[in-house]
Coordinates of N, CA and C and ligand atoms in Angstrom, one line a residue:
M9 N 6.5 -41.8 -52.2 CA 5.1 -41.3 -52.0 C 4.3 -41.6 -53.2
I10 N 3.2 -42.2 -53.1 CA 2.3 -42.5 -54.2 C 1.2 -41.5 -54.2
T11 N 0.8 -41.0 -55.4 CA -0.3 -40.1 -55.5 C -1.5 -40.8 -56.1
L12 N -2.7 -40.5 -55.6 CA -4.0 -41.1 -56.1 C -4.9 -40.0 -56.5
W13 N -5.3 -40.0 -57.7 CA -6.4 -39.1 -58.2 C -7.7 -39.7 -58.1
E14 N -8.7 -39.0 -57.5 CA -10.0 -39.6 -57.2 C -11.0 -38.4 -57.3
L15 N -12.3 -38.8 -57.2 CA -13.4 -37.7 -57.3 C -13.5 -37.0 -55.9
G16 N -13.7 -35.7 -56.0 CA -14.0 -34.9 -54.8 C -15.4 -34.3 -55.0
G17 N -16.2 -34.5 -53.9 CA -17.6 -33.9 -54.0 C -17.7 -32.8 -52.9
Q18 N -18.9 -32.3 -52.7 CA -19.2 -31.3 -51.7 C -18.7 -31.8 -50.3
G19 N -18.2 -30.8 -49.5 CA -17.7 -31.1 -48.2 C -16.5 -32.1 -48.2
D20 N -15.8 -32.0 -49.3 CA -14.6 -32.9 -49.4 C -14.9 -34.4 -49.3
R21 N -16.1 -34.8 -49.7 CA -16.5 -36.2 -49.8 C -15.7 -36.8 -50.9
R22 N -15.1 -38.0 -50.6 CA -14.3 -38.7 -51.7 C -15.2 -39.9 -52.1
Y23 N -15.9 -39.8 -53.2 CA -17.0 -40.6 -53.5 C -16.8 -41.6 -54.6
S24 N -15.6 -41.6 -55.2 CA -15.4 -42.6 -56.3 C -15.3 -44.0 -55.8
L25 N -16.3 -44.9 -56.1 CA -16.2 -46.2 -55.5 C -15.0 -47.0 -56.0
F26 N -14.6 -46.8 -57.2 CA -13.4 -47.5 -57.7 C -12.1 -47.0 -57.0
S27 N -12.1 -45.7 -56.7 CA -11.0 -45.1 -56.0 C -10.9 -45.7 -54.5
W28 N -12.1 -46.0 -53.9 CA -12.0 -46.6 -52.6 C -11.3 -48.0 -52.6
R29 N -11.4 -48.7 -53.8 CA -10.7 -49.9 -53.9 C -9.2 -49.7 -53.8
A30 N -8.8 -48.6 -54.6 CA -7.3 -48.3 -54.6 C -6.9 -47.8 -53.2
R31 N -7.7 -47.0 -52.5 CA -7.4 -46.5 -51.2 C -7.2 -47.7 -50.2
M32 N -8.1 -48.6 -50.2 CA -8.0 -49.7 -49.3 C -6.8 -50.6 -49.6
A33 N -6.6 -50.8 -50.9 CA -5.4 -51.6 -51.3 C -4.1 -50.9 -50.9
L34 N -4.0 -49.6 -51.0 CA -2.8 -48.9 -50.5 C -2.6 -49.1 -49.0
K35 N -3.7 -49.0 -48.3 CA -3.6 -49.2 -46.8 C -3.2 -50.6 -46.5
H36 N -3.8 -51.6 -47.2 CA -3.5 -53.0 -46.9 C -2.0 -53.2 -47.2
K37 N -1.5 -52.6 -48.2 CA 0.0 -52.7 -48.5 C 0.9 -51.9 -47.5
G38 N 0.2 -51.0 -46.7 CA 1.0 -50.2 -45.8 C 1.8 -49.1 -46.5
L39 N 1.3 -48.7 -47.7 CA 2.0 -47.7 -48.5 C 1.5 -46.3 -48.2
A40 N 2.5 -45.3 -48.1 CA 2.1 -44.0 -47.9 C 1.6 -43.4 -49.2
F41 N 0.5 -42.6 -49.1 CA 0.0 -41.9 -50.3 C -0.7 -40.6 -50.0
E42 N -0.7 -39.8 -51.1 CA -1.5 -38.5 -51.0 C -2.5 -38.6 -52.0
T43 N -3.6 -37.8 -51.8 CA -4.7 -37.9 -52.7 C -4.9 -36.5 -53.4
R44 N -5.4 -36.5 -54.7 CA -5.7 -35.3 -55.4 C -7.2 -35.4 -55.8
P45 N -8.1 -34.7 -55.2 CA -9.5 -34.7 -55.7 C -9.7 -34.0 -57.0
V46 N -10.5 -34.6 -57.9 CA -10.8 -33.9 -59.2 C -12.3 -33.9 -59.4
R47 N -12.8 -33.0 -60.2 CA -14.2 -33.1 -60.6 C -14.3 -34.1 -61.7
M48 N -15.5 -34.7 -61.7 CA -15.7 -35.8 -62.8 C -15.7 -35.2 -64.2
S49 N -16.1 -33.9 -64.3 CA -16.1 -33.3 -65.6 C -14.7 -32.8 -66.0
D50 N -13.7 -32.7 -65.1 CA -12.4 -32.1 -65.4 C -11.5 -33.2 -66.0
K51 N -11.6 -33.5 -67.2 CA -10.8 -34.5 -67.9 C -9.4 -34.1 -68.1
E52 N -9.2 -32.7 -68.1 CA -7.8 -32.2 -68.2 C -6.9 -32.6 -67.1
A53 N -7.5 -32.7 -65.9 CA -6.7 -33.0 -64.7 C -6.1 -34.4 -64.7
I54 N -6.8 -35.3 -65.5 CA -6.2 -36.7 -65.5 C -5.8 -37.1 -66.9
A55 N -5.7 -36.0 -67.8 CA -5.3 -36.3 -69.2 C -4.0 -37.1 -69.3
F56 N -3.1 -36.8 -68.3 CA -1.7 -37.4 -68.3 C -1.8 -38.9 -68.2
S57 N -3.0 -39.4 -67.8 CA -3.2 -40.9 -67.6 C -3.5 -41.6 -68.9
G58 N -3.9 -40.8 -69.9 CA -4.3 -41.4 -71.2 C -5.8 -41.8 -71.2
G59 N -6.5 -41.5 -70.1 CA -7.9 -41.9 -70.0 C -8.8 -40.9 -69.4
K60 N -10.1 -41.2 -69.1 CA -11.0 -40.2 -68.6 C -11.7 -40.6 -67.3
T61 N -11.1 -41.7 -66.7 CA -11.7 -42.1 -65.4 C -10.7 -42.1 -64.3
V62 N -11.2 -42.0 -63.1 CA -10.3 -42.2 -61.9 C -10.8 -43.6 -61.3
P63 N -10.0 -44.3 -60.6 CA -8.7 -43.8 -60.0 C -7.6 -43.9 -61.0
V64 N -6.6 -43.0 -60.7 CA -5.3 -43.1 -61.4 C -4.3 -43.0 -60.2
I65 N -3.2 -43.7 -60.3 CA -2.1 -43.5 -59.3 C -0.8 -43.3 -60.1
K66 N 0.1 -42.6 -59.4 CA 1.5 -42.4 -59.8 C 2.4 -43.0 -58.7
D67 N 3.1 -44.0 -59.1 CA 3.9 -44.7 -58.1 C 5.3 -44.6 -58.7
G68 N 6.2 -43.7 -58.1 CA 7.4 -43.4 -58.8 C 7.1 -42.7 -60.1
E69 N 7.7 -43.3 -61.2 CA 7.4 -42.8 -62.5 C 6.3 -43.5 -63.2
T70 N 5.7 -44.5 -62.5 CA 4.7 -45.4 -63.2 C 3.3 -44.8 -62.9
V71 N 2.6 -44.5 -64.0 CA 1.2 -44.1 -64.0 C 0.3 -45.2 -64.3
T72 N -0.7 -45.5 -63.4 CA -1.6 -46.6 -63.7 C -3.0 -46.1 -63.5
R73 N -3.9 -46.5 -64.5 CA -5.3 -46.1 -64.4 C -6.1 -47.4 -64.5
D74 N -7.3 -47.4 -63.8 CA -8.2 -48.5 -63.6 C -7.9 -49.3 -62.3
S75 N -9.0 -49.4 -61.5 CA -8.8 -50.0 -60.2 C -8.2 -51.4 -60.2
W76 N -8.6 -52.2 -61.2 CA -8.0 -53.6 -61.2 C -6.6 -53.5 -61.5
K77 N -6.2 -52.7 -62.5 CA -4.8 -52.6 -62.9 C -4.0 -52.0 -61.8
I78 N -4.6 -51.1 -61.0 CA -3.8 -50.5 -59.9 C -3.6 -51.6 -58.8
A79 N -4.6 -52.4 -58.5 CA -4.4 -53.5 -57.6 C -3.3 -54.5 -58.0
E80 N -3.3 -54.8 -59.3 CA -2.2 -55.7 -59.9 C -0.9 -55.0 -59.8
H81 N -0.8 -53.7 -60.1 CA 0.4 -53.0 -60.0 C 1.0 -53.0 -58.6
L82 N 0.1 -52.7 -57.6 CA 0.6 -52.7 -56.2 C 1.1 -54.1 -55.8
E83 N 0.3 -55.1 -56.2 CA 0.8 -56.5 -55.8 C 2.1 -56.8 -56.4
D84 N 2.3 -56.4 -57.7 CA 3.6 -56.8 -58.4 C 4.7 -55.9 -58.0
A85 N 4.5 -54.6 -57.8 CA 5.6 -53.7 -57.5 C 6.0 -53.7 -56.0
H86 N 5.1 -54.2 -55.2 CA 5.4 -54.2 -53.7 C 5.1 -55.6 -53.1
P87 N 5.9 -56.6 -53.7 CA 5.6 -58.0 -53.3 C 5.9 -58.3 -51.8
Q88 N 6.8 -57.5 -51.2 CA 7.1 -57.7 -49.8 C 6.0 -57.3 -48.8
A89 N 5.1 -56.5 -49.3 CA 4.0 -56.0 -48.4 C 2.9 -57.0 -48.4
P90 N 2.0 -57.0 -47.5 CA 0.9 -58.0 -47.4 C 0.2 -58.2 -48.7
S91 N -0.1 -59.4 -49.1 CA -0.7 -59.7 -50.4 C -2.1 -59.3 -50.5
L92 N -2.5 -58.8 -51.7 CA -3.9 -58.5 -51.9 C -4.7 -59.6 -52.4
F93 N -4.0 -60.6 -53.0 CA -4.7 -61.7 -53.7 C -4.4 -63.1 -53.1
G94 N -3.2 -63.2 -52.5 CA -2.9 -64.5 -51.9 C -2.5 -65.5 -53.0
G95 N -1.8 -65.1 -54.0 CA -1.2 -66.0 -55.0 C -2.0 -66.0 -56.3
A96 N -1.5 -66.8 -57.3 CA -2.1 -66.8 -58.7 C -3.6 -67.2 -58.7
I97 N -3.9 -68.2 -58.0 CA -5.3 -68.7 -58.0 C -6.2 -67.6 -57.4
G98 N -5.7 -67.0 -56.3 CA -6.5 -66.0 -55.6 C -6.6 -64.8 -56.5
R99 N -5.6 -64.5 -57.3 CA -5.7 -63.3 -58.2 C -6.8 -63.6 -59.3
G100 N -6.8 -64.8 -59.8 CA -7.9 -65.1 -60.8 C -9.3 -65.1 -60.2
V101 N -9.4 -65.7 -59.0 CA -10.8 -65.7 -58.4 C -11.2 -64.2 -58.1
T102 N -10.2 -63.4 -57.6 CA -10.5 -62.0 -57.3 C -10.9 -61.3 -58.5
Q103 N -10.3 -61.5 -59.6 CA -10.7 -60.8 -60.9 C -12.1 -61.2 -61.3
A104 N -12.4 -62.5 -61.1 CA -13.8 -63.0 -61.4 C -14.8 -62.3 -60.5
F105 N -14.5 -62.2 -59.2 CA -15.3 -61.5 -58.2 C -15.5 -60.0 -58.6
N106 N -14.4 -59.4 -59.0 CA -14.4 -58.0 -59.5 C -15.4 -57.8 -60.6
T107 N -15.4 -58.7 -61.5 CA -16.3 -58.6 -62.7 C -17.8 -58.8 -62.2
W108 N -18.0 -59.7 -61.3 CA -19.4 -59.9 -60.8 C -19.9 -58.6 -60.0
V109 N -19.0 -58.1 -59.2 CA -19.4 -56.9 -58.4 C -19.7 -55.7 -59.4
D110 N -18.8 -55.5 -60.4 CA -19.0 -54.4 -61.4 C -20.3 -54.6 -62.2
R111 N -20.6 -55.8 -62.6 CA -21.7 -56.0 -63.5 C -23.0 -56.3 -62.8
A112 N -23.0 -56.7 -61.5 CA -24.2 -57.1 -60.8 C -24.5 -56.1 -59.6
V113 N -23.5 -55.9 -58.8 CA -23.8 -55.2 -57.5 C -23.8 -53.7 -57.8
V114 N -22.8 -53.2 -58.6 CA -22.8 -51.7 -58.8 C -24.1 -51.3 -59.6
P115 N -24.5 -52.0 -60.6 CA -25.8 -51.5 -61.3 C -27.0 -51.6 -60.4
A116 N -27.0 -52.6 -59.4 CA -28.1 -52.7 -58.5 C -28.1 -51.6 -57.5
M117 N -26.9 -51.1 -57.0 CA -26.8 -50.0 -56.1 C -27.1 -48.7 -56.7
L118 N -26.7 -48.5 -57.9 CA -26.8 -47.2 -58.6 C -28.2 -46.5 -58.4
P119 N -29.3 -47.2 -58.8 CA -30.6 -46.5 -58.8 C -31.1 -46.2 -57.3
V120 N -30.5 -46.9 -56.4 CA -30.9 -46.7 -55.0 C -30.3 -45.4 -54.5
I121 N -29.1 -45.0 -54.9 CA -28.5 -43.8 -54.3 C -28.2 -42.7 -55.3
V122 N -28.5 -42.9 -56.6 CA -28.1 -42.0 -57.6 C -28.6 -40.5 -57.4
A123 N -29.8 -40.4 -56.9 CA -30.3 -39.0 -56.7 C -29.6 -38.3 -55.6
D124 N -29.2 -39.1 -54.5 CA -28.5 -38.6 -53.4 C -27.0 -38.2 -53.8
I125 N -26.4 -39.0 -54.7 CA -25.1 -38.7 -55.2 C -25.1 -37.4 -55.9
H126 N -26.1 -37.3 -56.8 CA -26.2 -36.0 -57.6 C -26.3 -34.8 -56.7
Q127 N -27.0 -34.9 -55.6 CA -27.1 -33.7 -54.7 C -25.8 -33.3 -54.0
R128 N -24.8 -34.3 -54.0 CA -23.6 -34.0 -53.2 C -22.3 -33.9 -54.1
V129 N -22.5 -33.9 -55.4 CA -21.3 -33.7 -56.2 C -20.9 -32.3 -56.2
D130 N -19.7 -32.0 -56.6 CA -19.2 -30.6 -56.7 C -20.2 -29.8 -57.6
A131 N -20.5 -28.6 -57.3 CA -21.5 -27.8 -58.0 C -21.1 -27.7 -59.5
G132 N -19.8 -27.7 -59.8 CA -19.4 -27.7 -61.2 C -19.6 -28.9 -62.0
D133 N -20.0 -30.0 -61.3 CA -20.2 -31.3 -61.9 C -21.7 -31.6 -62.1
D134 N -22.5 -30.7 -61.6 CA -24.0 -31.0 -61.5 C -24.6 -31.5 -62.9
A135 N -24.4 -30.7 -63.9 CA -25.0 -31.0 -65.2 C -24.3 -32.3 -65.8
F136 N -23.0 -32.4 -65.7 CA -22.2 -33.5 -66.2 C -22.7 -34.8 -65.6
V137 N -22.8 -34.8 -64.3 CA -23.2 -36.0 -63.5 C -24.7 -36.4 -63.9
R138 N -25.6 -35.4 -63.9 CA -27.0 -35.7 -64.2 C -27.0 -36.3 -65.6
G139 N -26.4 -35.7 -66.6 CA -26.4 -36.2 -67.9 C -25.9 -37.6 -68.0
M140 N -24.8 -37.9 -67.3 CA -24.2 -39.3 -67.4 C -25.1 -40.3 -66.8
F141 N -25.6 -40.0 -65.6 CA -26.5 -41.0 -65.0 C -27.8 -41.2 -65.6
E142 N -28.4 -40.1 -66.1 CA -29.7 -40.2 -66.8 C -29.6 -41.0 -68.1
K143 N -28.4 -40.9 -68.8 CA -28.1 -41.7 -70.0 C -28.0 -43.2 -69.6
I144 N -27.3 -43.4 -68.5 CA -27.2 -44.9 -68.1 C -28.5 -45.4 -67.7
L145 N -29.3 -44.7 -66.9 CA -30.6 -45.2 -66.4 C -31.8 -45.0 -67.3
K146 N -31.6 -44.2 -68.3 CA -32.7 -43.9 -69.2 C -33.9 -43.3 -68.5
K147 N -33.7 -42.5 -67.5 CA -34.9 -41.9 -66.8 C -34.4 -40.7 -66.0
P148 N -35.3 -39.7 -65.7 CA -34.9 -38.6 -64.9 C -34.5 -39.1 -63.5
L149 N -33.4 -38.4 -62.9 CA -33.0 -38.9 -61.6 C -34.1 -38.8 -60.5
E150 N -35.0 -37.8 -60.7 CA -36.1 -37.7 -59.7 C -37.0 -39.0 -59.7
Q151 N -37.1 -39.6 -60.8 CA -38.0 -40.8 -60.9 C -37.4 -42.0 -60.0
T152 N -36.1 -42.0 -59.9 CA -35.4 -43.0 -59.1 C -35.9 -43.0 -57.6
R153 N -36.2 -41.8 -57.1 CA -36.6 -41.7 -55.7 C -38.0 -42.4 -55.5
A154 N -38.9 -42.3 -56.5 CA -40.2 -42.9 -56.4 C -40.0 -44.4 -56.5
E155 N -39.0 -44.9 -57.2 CA -38.8 -46.3 -57.4 C -37.8 -47.0 -56.4
R156 N -37.4 -46.2 -55.4 CA -36.4 -46.7 -54.5 C -36.6 -48.0 -53.8
D157 N -37.9 -48.2 -53.3 CA -38.2 -49.4 -52.6 C -38.0 -50.6 -53.4
E158 N -38.4 -50.6 -54.7 CA -38.2 -51.7 -55.6 C -36.7 -51.9 -55.9
S159 N -36.0 -50.8 -56.1 CA -34.6 -50.8 -56.3 C -33.8 -51.5 -55.1
L160 N -34.3 -51.1 -53.9 CA -33.7 -51.7 -52.7 C -33.9 -53.2 -52.6
R161 N -35.1 -53.6 -53.0 CA -35.5 -55.1 -53.0 C -34.6 -55.8 -54.0
R162 N -34.4 -55.2 -55.2 CA -33.6 -55.8 -56.2 C -32.1 -55.9 -55.7
L163 N -31.6 -54.9 -55.1 CA -30.3 -54.9 -54.5 C -30.2 -56.1 -53.6
G164 N -31.2 -56.2 -52.7 CA -31.2 -57.3 -51.7 C -31.1 -58.7 -52.4
R165 N -31.8 -58.9 -53.5 CA -31.7 -60.2 -54.2 C -30.3 -60.4 -54.8
V166 N -29.7 -59.3 -55.3 CA -28.4 -59.5 -55.9 C -27.3 -59.8 -54.9
I167 N -27.4 -59.2 -53.7 CA -26.3 -59.5 -52.7 C -26.6 -60.6 -51.8
E168 N -27.7 -61.3 -52.0 CA -28.1 -62.5 -51.1 C -26.9 -63.5 -51.0
P169 N -26.3 -63.9 -52.1 CA -25.2 -64.8 -52.0 C -24.0 -64.4 -51.0
M170 N -23.8 -63.1 -51.0 CA -22.8 -62.6 -50.1 C -23.2 -62.6 -48.6
Q171 N -24.5 -62.4 -48.4 CA -25.1 -62.5 -47.1 C -24.9 -63.9 -46.6
A172 N -25.2 -64.9 -47.4 CA -25.0 -66.3 -47.0 C -23.5 -66.6 -46.8
A173 N -22.6 -66.1 -47.6 CA -21.2 -66.4 -47.5 C -20.7 -65.8 -46.2
L174 N -21.1 -64.6 -45.8 CA -20.6 -63.9 -44.7 C -21.2 -64.4 -43.3
K175 N -22.2 -65.3 -43.5 CA -22.7 -66.0 -42.2 C -21.7 -67.1 -41.9
R176 N -20.9 -67.5 -42.9 CA -20.0 -68.7 -42.7 C -18.6 -68.3 -42.4
Q177 N -18.2 -67.1 -42.8 CA -16.8 -66.6 -42.6 C -16.8 -65.1 -42.4
P178 N -15.8 -64.6 -41.7 CA -15.9 -63.2 -41.3 C -15.6 -62.3 -42.4
W179 N -14.8 -62.7 -43.4 CA -14.4 -61.9 -44.5 C -14.7 -62.5 -45.8
V180 N -14.9 -61.7 -46.9 CA -15.1 -62.3 -48.2 C -13.9 -63.2 -48.5
C181 N -12.7 -62.8 -48.1 CA -11.5 -63.6 -48.4 C -11.3 -64.7 -47.4
G182 N -12.2 -64.9 -46.4 CA -12.1 -66.0 -45.5 C -11.7 -65.6 -44.1
R183 N -10.5 -66.0 -43.7 CA -10.1 -65.7 -42.3 C -9.5 -64.3 -42.1
E184 N -9.0 -63.7 -43.2 CA -8.4 -62.3 -43.2 C -9.0 -61.5 -44.3
P185 N -9.1 -60.2 -44.1 CA -9.5 -59.4 -45.3 C -8.4 -59.2 -46.3
A186 N -8.8 -59.1 -47.6 CA -7.9 -58.8 -48.6 C -8.7 -58.1 -49.8
Y187 N -8.2 -58.1 -51.0 CA -8.7 -57.2 -52.0 C -10.2 -57.5 -52.3
A188 N -10.6 -58.7 -52.3 CA -12.0 -59.0 -52.7 C -12.9 -58.3 -51.7
D189 N -12.5 -58.2 -50.4 CA -13.3 -57.5 -49.4 C -13.4 -56.0 -49.8
Y190 N -12.3 -55.5 -50.3 CA -12.4 -54.0 -50.6 C -13.2 -53.8 -51.9
I191 N -13.2 -54.8 -52.8 CA -14.1 -54.6 -54.0 C -15.5 -54.4 -53.6
L192 N -16.0 -55.4 -52.8 CA -17.4 -55.3 -52.3 C -17.7 -54.1 -51.4
F193 N -16.7 -53.9 -50.5 CA -16.9 -52.7 -49.6 C -17.0 -51.4 -50.3
S194 N -16.3 -51.3 -51.4 CA -16.3 -50.0 -52.2 C -17.7 -49.6 -52.5
V195 N -18.6 -50.5 -52.8 CA -20.0 -50.2 -53.2 C -20.8 -49.7 -52.1
F196 N -20.5 -50.2 -50.9 CA -21.2 -49.8 -49.7 C -20.6 -48.5 -49.1
Q197 N -19.3 -48.3 -49.4 CA -18.7 -47.0 -49.0 C -19.2 -45.9 -49.9
W198 N -19.4 -46.2 -51.1 CA -20.0 -45.2 -52.1 C -21.3 -44.7 -51.6
A199 N -22.1 -45.7 -51.1 CA -23.5 -45.3 -50.6 C -23.3 -44.6 -49.3
R200 N -22.4 -45.0 -48.4 CA -22.2 -44.4 -47.1 C -21.8 -42.9 -47.3
V201 N -20.9 -42.7 -48.2 CA -20.3 -41.3 -48.4 C -21.3 -40.3 -49.0
M202 N -22.2 -40.9 -49.9 CA -23.0 -40.0 -50.7 C -24.5 -40.0 -50.4
S203 N -25.0 -41.0 -49.6 CA -26.4 -41.1 -49.4 C -26.7 -41.2 -47.9
P204 N -27.7 -40.5 -47.4 CA -28.1 -40.6 -46.0 C -28.9 -41.8 -45.7
Q205 N -29.3 -42.5 -46.7 CA -30.2 -43.7 -46.5 C -29.4 -44.9 -46.2
E206 N -29.9 -45.7 -45.2 CA -29.2 -46.9 -44.8 C -29.6 -48.0 -45.8
V207 N -28.7 -48.7 -46.4 CA -29.1 -49.7 -47.4 C -29.0 -51.2 -46.8
L208 N -28.5 -51.3 -45.6 CA -28.4 -52.6 -44.9 C -29.1 -52.6 -43.6
G209 N -29.9 -53.7 -43.3 CA -30.6 -53.8 -42.0 C -29.5 -54.2 -41.0
P210 N -29.8 -53.9 -39.7 CA -28.9 -54.2 -38.6 C -28.6 -55.7 -38.4
E211 N -29.5 -56.5 -38.8 CA -29.3 -58.0 -38.7 C -28.6 -58.6 -39.9
D212 N -28.4 -57.8 -40.9 CA -27.8 -58.3 -42.2 C -26.3 -58.6 -41.9
P213 N -25.8 -59.9 -42.2 CA -24.4 -60.2 -42.0 C -23.5 -59.2 -42.7
L214 N -24.0 -58.6 -43.8 CA -23.2 -57.6 -44.5 C -22.9 -56.4 -43.7
C215 N -23.9 -56.1 -42.7 CA -23.8 -54.9 -41.9 C -22.6 -55.1 -40.9
A216 N -22.5 -56.2 -40.3 CA -21.4 -56.5 -39.3 C -20.1 -56.5 -40.1
W217 N -20.1 -57.1 -41.3 CA -18.9 -57.2 -42.1 C -18.4 -55.8 -42.4
R218 N -19.4 -54.9 -42.9 CA -19.0 -53.5 -43.2 C -18.4 -52.8 -42.0
E219 N -19.0 -53.1 -40.8 CA -18.4 -52.5 -39.6 C -16.9 -52.9 -39.4
R220 N -16.7 -54.2 -39.7 CA -15.3 -54.8 -39.5 C -14.4 -54.1 -40.5
V221 N -14.9 -53.9 -41.8 CA -14.0 -53.2 -42.8 C -13.7 -51.7 -42.3
L222 N -14.8 -51.1 -41.8 CA -14.6 -49.7 -41.4 C -13.6 -49.6 -40.2
D223 N -13.5 -50.6 -39.5 CA -12.5 -50.6 -38.3 C -11.1 -50.8 -38.8
L224 N -10.9 -51.3 -40.0 CA -9.5 -51.6 -40.5 C -8.6 -50.4 -40.5
F225 N -7.4 -50.6 -40.4 CA -6.4 -49.5 -40.5 C -6.7 -48.3 -39.7
G226 N -7.0 -48.6 -38.4 CA -7.3 -47.5 -37.5 C -8.6 -46.7 -37.8
G227 N -9.6 -47.3 -38.5 CA -10.8 -46.6 -38.8 C -10.6 -45.7 -40.0
F228 N -9.7 -46.1 -40.9 CA -9.4 -45.3 -42.1 C -10.6 -44.9 -42.9
A229 N -11.4 -45.9 -43.2 CA -12.6 -45.6 -44.1 C -13.8 -45.1 -43.3
R230 N -13.8 -45.3 -42.0 CA -14.9 -44.8 -41.1 C -14.8 -43.2 -40.9
N231 N -13.5 -42.8 -40.7 CA -13.3 -41.4 -40.4 C -13.2 -40.5 -41.6
V232 N -14.2 -40.4 -42.4 CA -14.1 -39.6 -43.6 C -15.5 -38.8 -43.7
P233 N -15.5 -37.7 -44.4 CA -16.8 -37.0 -44.6 C -17.8 -38.0 -45.3
T234 N -19.0 -38.1 -44.7 CA -20.1 -38.9 -45.3 C -21.3 -38.1 -45.4
A235 N -22.4 -38.8 -45.9 CA -23.7 -38.1 -46.0 C -24.3 -37.9 -44.7
Ligands
GSH310 N1 -13.1 -49.9 -64.6 C1 -12.7 -48.6 -64.1 C2 -14.0 -47.7 -63.8 C3 -13.6 -46.3 -63.4 C4 -14.8 -45.4 -63.3 O1 -15.8 -45.6 -63.9 N2 -14.6 -44.3 -62.5 C5 -15.6 -43.3 -62.4 C6 -15.6 -42.7 -61.0 S1 -16.0 -43.9 -59.8 C7 -15.2 -42.1 -63.4 O2 -14.1 -41.6 -63.3 N3 -16.2 -41.7 -64.2 C8 -16.0 -40.6 -65.1 C9 -16.6 -40.8 -66.4 O3 -17.1 -41.9 -66.7 O4 -16.5 -39.8 -67.2 C10 -12.0 -48.8 -62.8 O5 -12.1 -49.9 -62.2 O6 -11.2 -48.0 -62.4

């Protein structure tokens, strides 16, 4: 049994976007796991990992922190299970994609949903989360609501290449879903779990793709507490 530490919000919402990558990777590999929700401010709960962020997994005696390292661990420790990367070249391309999503898509999504996230974190995390996000964004969270339309337009410009790609193929990874799909999906699942606002139009190819990901593994990502 593998254990996954992740963020828990109000109403048992599991809202750590990086932990959604680990969740989907574990399902893709067909591995059984249990989850331990933690508050973002509760660094004691994950001190055993040697770091201050989730996701963290414990697989047997091996503790791994950081979503990319977790994906690599699962691929290497469970080679008989379906591949997350499809070989060495796929691993390299997926790592490059991971970097683009983290540096372009995540920062573009954050101002769109940050005020909604703050409203739904565990009450004990209220001040911690506000302080962290206001430091990153250099503005009060309330101001992001007034700027939401512009933030949404900026997000649209950032994800346009993926809209074009998903018109040509059903999955980020081509004919079948794999880890690069889960990397991008995690950003939209973060929004889905914590914000009542729809960020994708019904005609957007990303919308149909997101539905396909939500259907994977018996609706695993669909059937969770959301905003
Ligand atoms: N590069 C890390 C990022 C992890 C990360 O930033 N996790 C967030 C939750 S989604 C966190 O634990 N933040 C707490 C903090 O920064 O204090 C990964 O991919 O796992």
